Amino acid sequence: MKIPIQVSADSSAPMYLQIEEQLRALILSGELKEGTMLPSIREFAQGAGCSVITIRRVYQDLENEGILLTRQGTGTFVAKVGDTNRERYRRDAVIAALVEAIETGRSLQSGIQEMRDWFEEALKKVYTLDDGE
Amino acid sequence: MKIPIQVSADSSAPMYLQIEEQLRALILSGELKEGTMLPSIREFAQGAGCSVITIRRVYQDLENEGILLTRQGTGTFVAKVGDTNRERYRRDAVIAALVEAIETGRSLQSGIQEMRDWFEEALKKVYTLDDGE
Amino acid sequence: MKIPIQVSADSSAPMYLQIEEQLRALILSGELKEGTMLPSIREFAQGAGCSVITIRRVYQDLENEGILLTRQGTGTFVAKVGDTNRERYRRDAVIAALVEAIETGRSLQSGIQEMRDWFEEALKKVYTLDDGE
Amino acid sequence: MKIPIQVSADSSAPMYLQIEEQLRALILSGELKEGTMLPSIREFAQGAGCSVITIRRVYQDLENEGILLTRQGTGTFVAKVGDTNRERYRRDAVIAALVEAIETGRSLQSGIQEMRDWFEEALKKVYTLDDGE
DNA sequence: GTGGTCTAGACCACC
DNA sequence: GTGGTCTAGACCACG
């Protein structure tokens, strides 16, 4: 299974976080099904153009989160996440992100209606930007 | 002029960023009017319970952003930000925050309608949380 | 004699340097003739909207340069500067400024001809900007 | 990569500004190509005979300007500057320097033709001085 | 009294 | 090993 990960050197975010985020998204969105075996650390590292240590950390963090599972001498697999859990996880993650954005707005004195308008603009921005790419 | 700044040591964000963010919000929201003299770095540092240098960095960063203005030997002041600029700045900041949240959602396979629903939930969450405080 | 001095609070340059520079220009350009009595420190300070100390420093610096002359209990006067000296001073000051600019250019790999072209552009910029003001 | 930086303690300009200016010139003139890794702050500091912090400030300022890019734990690199941008940057910098010099001249009552003559003299001065070095 | 620069030294996050 | 943050303390320039 080839994992499509993009690490951008421009981002200020550390590599391991960028990768974790993308892997997590792939798993929680269902694109990587449970039981799937992930590439070996070395393989992954080579593909992503980064150090083995970085990937080891990614696998370990996600294992601690309970969405990966490492079996000694065999490999690393996508753990079972009940569908209910997956939905809950997804929902929580998205709402948390939105709440954060709204709080920024509120601290800058945005009213609720203004925020709704701007949310629609932001939506448009993300999705038309998507077409262009 | 007393500046109401909250620095929480718990947050992983560095102090200077926490303070910058809050000060920026106070200025852009218009609560701190242009020309207002800010407390001296030493005064502010004492109030915030941190080093003088941390505050100096905050003032300097915001000066580079163009929203503060410091004159040696005299003090640090809120710079003139044309009302138009302030509006633009505010709008840009909020939309950027929303775009980021929406992108998280999209990477987790949220559809547009789902995102709209969750946005309303998030709104409710922030504002009732506000009542409780 | 009223002295037309402009101190801009926006400039990062310290007040006393801004004032010195302008006064020096007024004297060396011949607008303030030798023997002219300058306003008292207090008067000048009030006019310029700054502290007495600042003006005291200006007068003293220019006296050290030999272009002002203070007579105890009488006042401060523009010193005699021979016409030859004045010309030399003017020329030196301008050439020094130009040399500095040229050195910046050279360190950025500008060729001589390019610099000549840009000098003409800069000239145009300064003088049309002048019309507009 | 060895960076040829000269810091003179005589100059009244702060060290960090002297270094920034020279580094900026090296990058914008194309002598340091994009992607080049700069020496670590500790190395550079030792070479320049100053504190680590001074160099960190230099790197950070230039990163804010967008001409350096630093990745934690990896190092500091020359950022991508489109050739067009580099030209624009160079041109702006040189013209700004010339404009400043011309304004000094104008405040000392130099006419345009006189300034042109003196500009040629200044040019000669800089370039023969160059031969002598 | 203000801010501006520079120092040395500590501890953390990242690769 | 890299850079990132924060500290305390010294000295200078400015008003």
mmCIF file of C-alpha atoms in Angstrom, chain D residues 1 7-11 19 27 36 46 53-54 63 67 72 78 82-83 107 110 118 126 131-132:
data_model
loop_
_atom_site.group_PDB
_atom_site.id
_atom_site.type_symbol
_atom_site.label_atom_id
_atom_site.label_comp_id
_atom_site.label_asym_id
_atom_site.label_seq_id
_atom_site.Cartn_x
_atom_site.Cartn_y
_atom_site.Cartn_z
ATOM 1 C CA MET D 1 30.057 27.158 3.387
ATOM 2 C CA VAL D 7 31.887 43.199 12.037
ATOM 3 C CA SER D 8 33.583 46.355 13.110
ATOM 4 C CA ALA D 9 33.204 47.302 16.722
ATOM 5 C CA ASP D 10 33.989 50.895 15.812
ATOM 6 C CA SER D 11 30.826 51.457 13.896
ATOM 7 C CA ILE D 19 25.562 41.485 9.942
ATOM 8 C CA ILE D 27 21.778 36.696 -0.715
ATOM 9 C CA THR D 36 22.202 26.934 0.730
ATOM 10 C CA GLN D 46 32.044 31.879 17.086
ATOM 11 C CA ILE D 53 21.822 35.321 20.515
ATOM 12 C CA THR D 54 22.987 38.078 18.254
ATOM 13 C CA GLU D 63 13.385 35.051 8.149
ATOM 14 C CA ILE D 67 14.809 35.675 2.601
ATOM 15 C CA GLN D 72 13.973 23.591 13.892
ATOM 16 C CA VAL D 78 18.479 30.645 2.025
ATOM 17 C CA GLY D 82 12.016 34.414 -7.382
ATOM 18 C CA ASP D 83 14.483 36.050 -9.725
ATOM 19 C CA SER D 107 17.885 70.320 1.759
ATOM 20 C CA SER D 110 21.895 71.699 -4.331
ATOM 21 C CA TRP D 118 28.729 65.420 -7.693
ATOM 22 C CA VAL D 126 33.968 54.757 -4.817
ATOM 23 C CA ASP D 131 41.036 49.692 -7.029
ATOM 24 C CA GLY D 132 43.209 50.767 -4.177
#
